[in-house]
Coordinates of C-alpha atoms in Angstrom, one line a residue:
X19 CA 172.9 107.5 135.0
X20 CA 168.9 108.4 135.6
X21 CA 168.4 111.6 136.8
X22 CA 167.8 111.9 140.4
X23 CA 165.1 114.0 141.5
X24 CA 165.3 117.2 143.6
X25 CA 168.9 119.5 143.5
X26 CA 172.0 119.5 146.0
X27 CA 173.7 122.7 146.9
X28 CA 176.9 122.8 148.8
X29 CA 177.7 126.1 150.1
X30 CA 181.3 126.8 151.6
X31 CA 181.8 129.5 154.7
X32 CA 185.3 131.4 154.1
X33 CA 186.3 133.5 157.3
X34 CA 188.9 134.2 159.9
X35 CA 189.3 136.7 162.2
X36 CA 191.5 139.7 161.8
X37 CA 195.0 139.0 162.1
X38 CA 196.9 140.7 160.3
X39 CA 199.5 143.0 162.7
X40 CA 198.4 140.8 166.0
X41 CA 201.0 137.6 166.1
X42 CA 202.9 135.6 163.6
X43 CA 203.3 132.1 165.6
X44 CA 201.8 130.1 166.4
X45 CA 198.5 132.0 166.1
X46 CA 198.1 135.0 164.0
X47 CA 199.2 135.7 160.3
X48 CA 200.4 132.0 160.5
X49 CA 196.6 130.9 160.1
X50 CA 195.5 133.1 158.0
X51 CA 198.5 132.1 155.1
X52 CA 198.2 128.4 155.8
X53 CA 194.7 128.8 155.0
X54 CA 195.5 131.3 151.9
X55 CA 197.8 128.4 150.8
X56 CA 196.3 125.1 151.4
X57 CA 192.8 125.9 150.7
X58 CA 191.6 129.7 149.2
X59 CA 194.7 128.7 146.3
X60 CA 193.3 125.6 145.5
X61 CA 189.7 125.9 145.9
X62 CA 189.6 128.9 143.9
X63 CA 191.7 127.2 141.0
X64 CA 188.8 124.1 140.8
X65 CA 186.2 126.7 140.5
X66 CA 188.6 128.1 137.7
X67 CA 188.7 125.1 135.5
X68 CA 184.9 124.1 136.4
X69 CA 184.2 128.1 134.9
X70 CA 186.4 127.2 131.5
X71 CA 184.4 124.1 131.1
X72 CA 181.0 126.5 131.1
X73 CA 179.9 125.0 134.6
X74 CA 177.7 127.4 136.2
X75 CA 175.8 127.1 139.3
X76 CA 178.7 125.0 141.2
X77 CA 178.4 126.0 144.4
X78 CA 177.3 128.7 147.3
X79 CA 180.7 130.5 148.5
X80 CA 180.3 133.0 151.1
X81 CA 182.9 135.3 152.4
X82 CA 183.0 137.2 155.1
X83 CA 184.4 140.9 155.3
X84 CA 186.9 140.4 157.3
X85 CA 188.3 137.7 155.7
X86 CA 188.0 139.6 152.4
X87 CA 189.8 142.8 153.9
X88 CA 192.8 140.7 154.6
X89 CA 193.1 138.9 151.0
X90 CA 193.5 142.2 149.6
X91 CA 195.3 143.9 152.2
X92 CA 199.1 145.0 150.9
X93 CA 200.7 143.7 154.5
X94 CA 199.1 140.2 153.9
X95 CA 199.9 139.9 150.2
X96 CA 203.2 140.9 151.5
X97 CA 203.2 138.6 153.9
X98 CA 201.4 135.6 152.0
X99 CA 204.5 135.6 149.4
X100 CA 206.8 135.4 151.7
X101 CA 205.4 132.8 153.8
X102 CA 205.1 130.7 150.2
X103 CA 208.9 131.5 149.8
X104 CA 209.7 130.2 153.0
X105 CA 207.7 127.0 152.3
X106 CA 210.1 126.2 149.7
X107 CA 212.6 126.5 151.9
X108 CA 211.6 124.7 154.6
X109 CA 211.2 122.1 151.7
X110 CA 214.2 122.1 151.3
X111 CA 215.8 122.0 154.3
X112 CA 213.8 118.8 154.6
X113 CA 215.7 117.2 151.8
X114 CA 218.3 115.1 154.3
X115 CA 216.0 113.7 156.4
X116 CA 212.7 113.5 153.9
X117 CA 213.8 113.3 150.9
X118 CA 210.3 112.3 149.2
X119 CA 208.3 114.4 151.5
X120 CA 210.7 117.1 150.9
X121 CA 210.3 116.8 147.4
X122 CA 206.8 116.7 146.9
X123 CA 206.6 120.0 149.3
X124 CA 208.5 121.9 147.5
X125 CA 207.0 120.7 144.0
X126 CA 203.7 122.0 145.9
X127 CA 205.2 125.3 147.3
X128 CA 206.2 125.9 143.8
X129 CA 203.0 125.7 142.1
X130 CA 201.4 127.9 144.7
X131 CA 204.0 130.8 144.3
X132 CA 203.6 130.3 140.9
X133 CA 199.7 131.1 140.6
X134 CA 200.1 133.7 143.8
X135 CA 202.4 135.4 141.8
X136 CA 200.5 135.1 138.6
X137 CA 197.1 136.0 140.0
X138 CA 196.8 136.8 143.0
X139 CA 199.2 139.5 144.0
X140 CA 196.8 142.4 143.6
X141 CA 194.4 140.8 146.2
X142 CA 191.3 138.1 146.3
X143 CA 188.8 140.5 145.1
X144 CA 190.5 140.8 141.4
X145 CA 190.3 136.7 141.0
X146 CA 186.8 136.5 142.9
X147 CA 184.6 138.5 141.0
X148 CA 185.0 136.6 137.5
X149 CA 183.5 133.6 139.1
X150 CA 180.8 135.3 140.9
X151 CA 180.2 137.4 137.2
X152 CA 179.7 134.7 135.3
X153 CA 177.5 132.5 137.7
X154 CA 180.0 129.9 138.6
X155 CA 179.2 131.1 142.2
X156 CA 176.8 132.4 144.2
X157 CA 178.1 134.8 146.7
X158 CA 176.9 135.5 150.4
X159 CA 178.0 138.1 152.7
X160 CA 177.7 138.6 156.1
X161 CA 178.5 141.3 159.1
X162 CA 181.7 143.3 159.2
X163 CA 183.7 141.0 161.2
X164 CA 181.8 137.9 162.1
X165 CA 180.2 138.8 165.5
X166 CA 177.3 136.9 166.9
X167 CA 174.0 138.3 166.2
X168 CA 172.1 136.9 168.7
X169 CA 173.8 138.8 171.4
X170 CA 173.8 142.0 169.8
X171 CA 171.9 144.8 170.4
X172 CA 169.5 145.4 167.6
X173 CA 171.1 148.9 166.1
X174 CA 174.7 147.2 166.4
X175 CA 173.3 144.1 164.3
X176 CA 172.2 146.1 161.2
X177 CA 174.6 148.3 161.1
X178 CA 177.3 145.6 161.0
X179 CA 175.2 143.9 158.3
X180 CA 174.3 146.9 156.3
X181 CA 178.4 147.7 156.2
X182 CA 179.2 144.4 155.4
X183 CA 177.2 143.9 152.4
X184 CA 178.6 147.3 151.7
X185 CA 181.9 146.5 151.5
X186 CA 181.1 143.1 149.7
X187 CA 179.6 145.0 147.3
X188 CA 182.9 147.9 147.0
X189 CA 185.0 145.0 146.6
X190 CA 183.3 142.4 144.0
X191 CA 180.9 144.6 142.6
X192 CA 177.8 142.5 144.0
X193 CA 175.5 143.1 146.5
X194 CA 174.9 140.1 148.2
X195 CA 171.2 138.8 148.7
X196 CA 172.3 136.0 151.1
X197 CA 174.4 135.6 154.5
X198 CA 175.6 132.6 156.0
X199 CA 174.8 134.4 159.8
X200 CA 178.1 133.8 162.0
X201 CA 178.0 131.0 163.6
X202 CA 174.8 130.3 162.2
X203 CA 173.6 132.3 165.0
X204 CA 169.4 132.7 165.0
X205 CA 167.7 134.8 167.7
X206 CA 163.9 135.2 167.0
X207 CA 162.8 138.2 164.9
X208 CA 166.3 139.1 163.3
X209 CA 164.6 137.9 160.1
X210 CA 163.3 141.6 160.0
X211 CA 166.6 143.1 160.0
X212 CA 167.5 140.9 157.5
X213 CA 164.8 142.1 155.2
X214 CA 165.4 145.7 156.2
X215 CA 168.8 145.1 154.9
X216 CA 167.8 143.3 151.4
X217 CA 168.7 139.9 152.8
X218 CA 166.4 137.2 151.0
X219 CA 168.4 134.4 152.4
X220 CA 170.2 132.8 155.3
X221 CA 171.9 129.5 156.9
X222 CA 170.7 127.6 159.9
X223 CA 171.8 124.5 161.4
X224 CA 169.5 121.5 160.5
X225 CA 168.1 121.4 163.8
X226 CA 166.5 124.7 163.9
X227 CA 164.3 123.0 161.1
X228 CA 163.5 120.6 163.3
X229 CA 165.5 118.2 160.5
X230 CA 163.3 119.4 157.8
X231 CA 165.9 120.7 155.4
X232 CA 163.7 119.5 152.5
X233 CA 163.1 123.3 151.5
X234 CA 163.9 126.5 151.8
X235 CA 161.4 128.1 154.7
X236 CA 160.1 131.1 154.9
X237 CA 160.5 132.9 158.4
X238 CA 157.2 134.4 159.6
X239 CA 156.4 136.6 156.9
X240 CA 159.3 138.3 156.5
X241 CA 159.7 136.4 152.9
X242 CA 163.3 135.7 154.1
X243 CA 164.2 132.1 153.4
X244 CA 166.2 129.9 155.8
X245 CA 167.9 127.4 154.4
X246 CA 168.8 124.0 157.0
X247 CA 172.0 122.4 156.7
X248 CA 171.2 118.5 156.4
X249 CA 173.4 117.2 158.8
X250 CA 172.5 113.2 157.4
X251 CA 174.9 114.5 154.5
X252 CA 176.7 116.8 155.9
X253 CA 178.1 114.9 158.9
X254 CA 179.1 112.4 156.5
X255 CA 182.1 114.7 155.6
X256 CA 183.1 116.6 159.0
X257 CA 181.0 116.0 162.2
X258 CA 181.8 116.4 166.1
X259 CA 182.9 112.9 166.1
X260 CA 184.2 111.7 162.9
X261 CA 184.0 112.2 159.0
X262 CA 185.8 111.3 156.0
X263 CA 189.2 113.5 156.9
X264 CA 190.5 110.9 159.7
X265 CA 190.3 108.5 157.0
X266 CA 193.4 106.3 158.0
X267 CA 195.3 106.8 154.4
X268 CA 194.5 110.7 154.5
X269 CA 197.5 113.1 155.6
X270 CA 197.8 114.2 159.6
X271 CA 197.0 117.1 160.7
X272 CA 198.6 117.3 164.2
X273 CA 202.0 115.2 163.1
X274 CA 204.8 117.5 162.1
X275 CA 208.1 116.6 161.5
X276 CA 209.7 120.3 163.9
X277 CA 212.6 121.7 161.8
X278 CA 210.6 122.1 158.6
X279 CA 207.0 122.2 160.2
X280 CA 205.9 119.5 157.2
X281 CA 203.5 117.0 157.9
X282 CA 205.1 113.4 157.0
X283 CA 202.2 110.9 158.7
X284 CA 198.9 109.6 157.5
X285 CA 196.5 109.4 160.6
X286 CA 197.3 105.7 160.1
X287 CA 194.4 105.3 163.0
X288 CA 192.1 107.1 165.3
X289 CA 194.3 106.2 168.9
X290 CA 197.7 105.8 167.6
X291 CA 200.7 107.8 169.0
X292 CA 202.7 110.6 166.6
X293 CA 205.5 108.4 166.7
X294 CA 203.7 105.2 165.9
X295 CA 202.1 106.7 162.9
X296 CA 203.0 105.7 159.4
X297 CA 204.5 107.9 156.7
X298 CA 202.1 109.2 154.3
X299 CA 201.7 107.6 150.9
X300 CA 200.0 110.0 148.2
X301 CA 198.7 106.7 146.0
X302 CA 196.7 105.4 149.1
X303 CA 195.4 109.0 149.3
X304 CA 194.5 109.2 146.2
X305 CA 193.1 106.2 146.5
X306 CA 190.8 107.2 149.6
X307 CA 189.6 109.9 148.0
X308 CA 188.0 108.5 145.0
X309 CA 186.5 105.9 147.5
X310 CA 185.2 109.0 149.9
X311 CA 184.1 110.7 146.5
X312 CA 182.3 108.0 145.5
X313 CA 180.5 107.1 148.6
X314 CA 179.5 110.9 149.2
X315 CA 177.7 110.6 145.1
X316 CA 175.9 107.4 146.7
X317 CA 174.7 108.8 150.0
X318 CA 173.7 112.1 148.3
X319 CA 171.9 110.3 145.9
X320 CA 169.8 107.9 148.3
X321 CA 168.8 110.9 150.3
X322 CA 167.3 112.7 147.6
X323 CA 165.4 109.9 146.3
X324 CA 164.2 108.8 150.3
X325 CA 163.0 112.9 150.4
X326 CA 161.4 112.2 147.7
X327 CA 159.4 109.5 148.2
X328 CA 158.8 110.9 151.8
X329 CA 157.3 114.4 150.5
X330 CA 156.3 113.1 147.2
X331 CA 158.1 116.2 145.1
X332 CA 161.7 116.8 144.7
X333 CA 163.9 118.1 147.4
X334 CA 166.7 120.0 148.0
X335 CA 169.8 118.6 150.3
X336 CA 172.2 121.2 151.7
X337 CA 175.5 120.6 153.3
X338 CA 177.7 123.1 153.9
X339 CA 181.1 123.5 155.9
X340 CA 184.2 126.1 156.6
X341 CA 186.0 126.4 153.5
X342 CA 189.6 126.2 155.5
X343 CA 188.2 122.2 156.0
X344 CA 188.9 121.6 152.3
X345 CA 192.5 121.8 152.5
X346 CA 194.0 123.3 155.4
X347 CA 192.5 120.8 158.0
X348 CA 192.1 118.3 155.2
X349 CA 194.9 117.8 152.9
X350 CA 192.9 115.7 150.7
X351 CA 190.4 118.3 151.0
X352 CA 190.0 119.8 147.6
X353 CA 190.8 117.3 145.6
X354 CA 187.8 115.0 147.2
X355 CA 185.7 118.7 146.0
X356 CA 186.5 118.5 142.8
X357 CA 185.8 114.8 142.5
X358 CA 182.6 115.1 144.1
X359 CA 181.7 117.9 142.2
X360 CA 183.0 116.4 138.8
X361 CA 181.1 113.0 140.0
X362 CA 177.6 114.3 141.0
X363 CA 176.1 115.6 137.6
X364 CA 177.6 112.6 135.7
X365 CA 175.4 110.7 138.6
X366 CA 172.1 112.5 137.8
X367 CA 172.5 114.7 140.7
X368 CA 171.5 118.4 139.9
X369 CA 174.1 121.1 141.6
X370 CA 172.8 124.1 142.3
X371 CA 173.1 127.5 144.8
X372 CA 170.6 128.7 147.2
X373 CA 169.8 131.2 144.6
X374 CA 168.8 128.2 142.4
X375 CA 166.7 126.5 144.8
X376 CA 165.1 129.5 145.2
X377 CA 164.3 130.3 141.7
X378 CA 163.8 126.7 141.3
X379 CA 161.0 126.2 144.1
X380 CA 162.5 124.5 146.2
X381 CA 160.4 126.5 149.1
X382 CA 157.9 125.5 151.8
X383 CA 155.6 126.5 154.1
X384 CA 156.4 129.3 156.8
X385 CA 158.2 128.3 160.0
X386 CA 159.3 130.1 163.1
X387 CA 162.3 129.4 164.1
X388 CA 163.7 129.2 167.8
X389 CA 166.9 130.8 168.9
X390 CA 169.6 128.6 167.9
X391 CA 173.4 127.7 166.1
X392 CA 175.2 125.4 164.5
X393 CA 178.0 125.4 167.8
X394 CA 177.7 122.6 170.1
X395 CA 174.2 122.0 171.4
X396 CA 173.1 123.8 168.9
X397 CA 172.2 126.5 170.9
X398 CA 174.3 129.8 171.9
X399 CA 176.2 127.9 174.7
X400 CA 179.7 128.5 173.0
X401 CA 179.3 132.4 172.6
X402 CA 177.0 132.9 176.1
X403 CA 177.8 130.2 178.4
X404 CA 179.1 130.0 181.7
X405 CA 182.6 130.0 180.2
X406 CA 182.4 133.2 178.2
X407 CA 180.4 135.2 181.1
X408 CA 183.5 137.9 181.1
X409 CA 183.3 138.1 177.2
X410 CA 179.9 138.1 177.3
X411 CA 180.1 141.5 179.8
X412 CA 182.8 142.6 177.7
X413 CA 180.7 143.0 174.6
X414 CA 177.9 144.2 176.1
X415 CA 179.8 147.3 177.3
X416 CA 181.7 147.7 174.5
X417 CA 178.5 147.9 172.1
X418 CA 176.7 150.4 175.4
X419 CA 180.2 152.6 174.6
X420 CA 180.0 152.5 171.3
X421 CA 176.3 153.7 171.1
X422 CA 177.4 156.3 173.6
X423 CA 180.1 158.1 171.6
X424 CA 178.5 157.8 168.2
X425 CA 175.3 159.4 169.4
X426 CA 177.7 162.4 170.9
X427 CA 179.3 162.6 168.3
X428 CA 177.8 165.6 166.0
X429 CA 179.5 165.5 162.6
X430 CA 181.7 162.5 161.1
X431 CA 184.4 161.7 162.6
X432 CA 187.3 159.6 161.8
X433 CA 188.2 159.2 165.2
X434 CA 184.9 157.9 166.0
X435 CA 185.1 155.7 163.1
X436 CA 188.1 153.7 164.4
X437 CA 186.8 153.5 167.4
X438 CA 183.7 151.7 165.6
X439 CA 186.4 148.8 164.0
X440 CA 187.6 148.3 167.3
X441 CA 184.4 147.2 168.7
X442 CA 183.6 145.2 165.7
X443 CA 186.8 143.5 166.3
X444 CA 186.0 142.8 170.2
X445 CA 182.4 141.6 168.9
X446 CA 184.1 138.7 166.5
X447 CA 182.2 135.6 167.4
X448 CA 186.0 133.9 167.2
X449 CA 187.1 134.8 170.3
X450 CA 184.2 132.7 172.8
X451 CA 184.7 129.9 170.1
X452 CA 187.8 129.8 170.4
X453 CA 187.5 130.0 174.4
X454 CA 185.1 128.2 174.7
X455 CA 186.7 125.2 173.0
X456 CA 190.3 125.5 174.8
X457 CA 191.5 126.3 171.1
X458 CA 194.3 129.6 171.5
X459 CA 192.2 130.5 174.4
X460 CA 194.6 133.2 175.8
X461 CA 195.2 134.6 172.4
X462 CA 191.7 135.1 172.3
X463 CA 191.1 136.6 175.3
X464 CA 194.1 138.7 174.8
X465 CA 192.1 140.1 171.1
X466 CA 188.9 140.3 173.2
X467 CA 190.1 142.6 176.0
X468 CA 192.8 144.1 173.9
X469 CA 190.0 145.6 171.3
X470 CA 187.6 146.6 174.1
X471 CA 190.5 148.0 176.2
X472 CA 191.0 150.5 172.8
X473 CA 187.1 151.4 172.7
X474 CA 187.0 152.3 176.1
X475 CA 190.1 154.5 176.3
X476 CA 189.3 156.3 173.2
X477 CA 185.6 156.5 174.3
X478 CA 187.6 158.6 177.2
X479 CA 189.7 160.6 175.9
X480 CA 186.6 162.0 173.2
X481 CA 184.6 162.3 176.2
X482 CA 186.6 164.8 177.9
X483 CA 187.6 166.9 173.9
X484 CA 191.3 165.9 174.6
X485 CA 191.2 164.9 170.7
X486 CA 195.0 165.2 170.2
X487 CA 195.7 162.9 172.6
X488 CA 193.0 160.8 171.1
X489 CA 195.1 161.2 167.1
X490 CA 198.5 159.8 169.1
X491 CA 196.7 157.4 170.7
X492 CA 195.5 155.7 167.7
X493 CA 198.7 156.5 165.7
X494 CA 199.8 153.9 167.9
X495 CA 197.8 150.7 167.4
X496 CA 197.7 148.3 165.0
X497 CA 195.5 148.9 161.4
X498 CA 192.1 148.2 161.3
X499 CA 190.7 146.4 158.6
X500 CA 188.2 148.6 156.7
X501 CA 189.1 152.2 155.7
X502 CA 185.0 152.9 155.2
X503 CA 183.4 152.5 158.4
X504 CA 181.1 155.1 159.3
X505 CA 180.4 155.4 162.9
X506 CA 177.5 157.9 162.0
X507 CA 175.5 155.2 160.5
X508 CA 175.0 153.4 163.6
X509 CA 172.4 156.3 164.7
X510 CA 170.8 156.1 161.4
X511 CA 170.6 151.8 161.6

């Protein structure tokens, strides 16, 4: 097929908040394997068979360093093979009532034990790094454990960053030069930090562009690009309102059948009752996603020929989504990926990273930018609205404390260090999300107030030299996720 003019770059976002050691069910560890299993096994094994047919340049892939801690952590790769045990055997206690269903599961849970077993059971990192060595990937970073940078003070925010990319770079060996900023989150003049921090690249929501996602933009004249999701293309796949997952032949999310917890509807329609919904049919899905596929090439193709006859020079389309989508929401997920990324170059379409579009030219004029996310409104309504105020409060103290006790702190100090994680973990943009949306809500609040409830005793108890007290106090929580923190780089960010 003629080549198209102008480059597409999808980038995928992997994160979750820390969960390891806080809840099993219904949220907790469960997320985070259901996520390991339906979409970081099989997105990563695509990538692996797109790298041994010399593809390079496939696609953006950021993850965060929380996520990252947890995919090599020896209590969730632990934890992660038995949960893919206990698939199996939920299969098959499925057998009498589900027989096909049942079947197919455990065919699936078998596979995935297999290639945990065979490659991942030393952690992420160890399967990660060939792809991002050989180019198959590019790889962004992003702060220590997701927290929203808008609403941080300014020594907090780089600090964060610089120890994120830190630990990106202890575990994979790569610094990263670009960030997809939780929750897309843009405050004016945090384009500095990132340059202070080596940052030549970042996400924003297509709005913050004003919808001119054409190019890459510089911010001010920082030389920091920021890169605008197009949401014509984007939206096509997952939106607000609809997108290609609650496709009526693609697997159910919310319909389980109880005593196994396997999912045996299709969505069947948008309105229609659990019970009224039909049982799923893998053909039909395959079906729909080679249609989906097919329709993505086309409308990825007509926008970059309408950018280019409305610029007159090639463009660049962006769309980019949570990786947990492709799989764990959508069943379907990863094998519409594949196809789309199989389909696209064999329909002219150039793939490429933000790296590529970079080094490519795919740049523009400077822009400011104005405060802004990719949450609803696209503004910071989700992590400062009215129905976050007490979160809100909460992190503001907890970063005052943590400031506090790290400035009077004279030498390094474990102590001080753990308290550090535990106001990184309050500050994780997941909890007013997660609030905000009526999604978990009291299992977020519980995290919230539960971290900062640890800052501020500890802050206490160093306060007033009773250090022993301090050592059995924090003998008695839960691990944190990075062994590295240093405390004593916050007075230095």
């Amino acid at each position: 097929m003629t080549a198209v003019p102008g480059a597409f770059a999808l980038v995928l976002h992997s994160h979750l908040p820390w969960l390891a050691h806080h809840g099993r069910w219904p949220v907790g560890e469960e997320w985070l394997y259901q996520s390991w299993a339906h979409s970081y096994l099989p997105v990563v094994d695509l990538l692996e068979r797109l790298a041994a047919e010399g593809r390079r340049d496939v696609l953006t892939l950021g993850v965060t360093p929380v996520l990252a801690a947890q995919l090599d952590d020896p209590h969730c790769l632990r934890g992660m093979h038995h949960w893919l045990g206990n698939w199996q055997l939920r299969a098959h206690g499925a057998v009498p009532r589900l027989p096909e269903l049942a079947a197919r599961e455990h065919r699936a849970a078998a596979r995935a034990l297999e290639r945990f077993e065979a490659r991942w059971r030393h952690g992420a990192s160890a399967v990660l790094r060939p792809l991002v060595d050989a180019g198959v990937v590019e790889l962004l970073g992003g702060p220590l454990t997701h927290p929203f940078g808008p609403l941080l003070l300014p020594e907090v925010r780089a600090w964060a960053l610089a120890g994120g990319l830190a630990d990106t770079a202890l575990r994979l060996g790569h610094r990263p030069a670009g960030i997809w900023a939780p929750e897309c989150g843009y405050a004016p003049g945090m384009e500095r930090g990132y340059a202070t921090a080596g940052v030549r690249r970042f996400l924003v929501d297509g709005p913050a562009l004003h919808g001119d996602t054409a190019l890459a933009r510089p911010v001010g004249d920082s030389g920091v690009l920021a890169f605008g999701r197009d949401l014509e293309v984007t939206y096509q796949v997952w939106s607000p309102k609809s997108g290609y997952p609650g496709g009526r032949d693609y697997r159910d999310f919310h319909t389980y059948d109880h005593p196994s917890g396997l999912k045996p509807a299709r969505v069947t329609g948008r309105h229609v009752a659990p019970h009224d919904k039909r049982l799923y049919d893998p053909q039909r899905a395959a079906a729909a996603v080679a249609r989906d596929a097919a329709a993505f090439v086309d409308v990825v193709r007509a926008r970059l020929l309408a950018l280019h006859a409305r610029h007159g020079r090639p463009a660049l389309v962006v769309a980019a989504f949570d990786t947990e989508l492709f799989g764990h929401w959508w069943h379907e997920g990863p094998a519409w990926l594949e196809t789309v990324l199989r389909a696209l170059p064999d329909a002219g379409v150039r793939l490429t990273t933000l790296r590529g579009a970079e080094a490519a030219g795919f740049v523009g004029e400077p822009v400011e930018l104005p405060a802004s996310s990719w949450g609803s409104g696209k503004d910071w309504r989700v992590w400062a609205g009215e129905q976050v105020s007490d979160l809100v409060e909460l992190n503001g103290q907890v970063q005052k404390t943590l400031v506090q006790t790290v400035a009077d702190a004279p030498t390094p100090d474990q102590l001080a260090n753990r308290l550090a994680e535990e106001a990184l973990l309050a500050l994780s943009s997941d909890w007013a999300f997660m609030v905000s949306k009526d999604s978990a809500a009291d299992y977020a609040r519980r995290r919230a107030h539960g971290h900062a409830a640890h800052v501020t005793e500890l802050a206490e108890l160093l306060r007033q030299g009773r250090r022993a007290e301090a050592v059995r106090l924090v003998a008695g929580w839960p691990p944190a996720p990075f062994g590295h923190v240093d405390a004593r780089a916050l007075v230095r960010a």
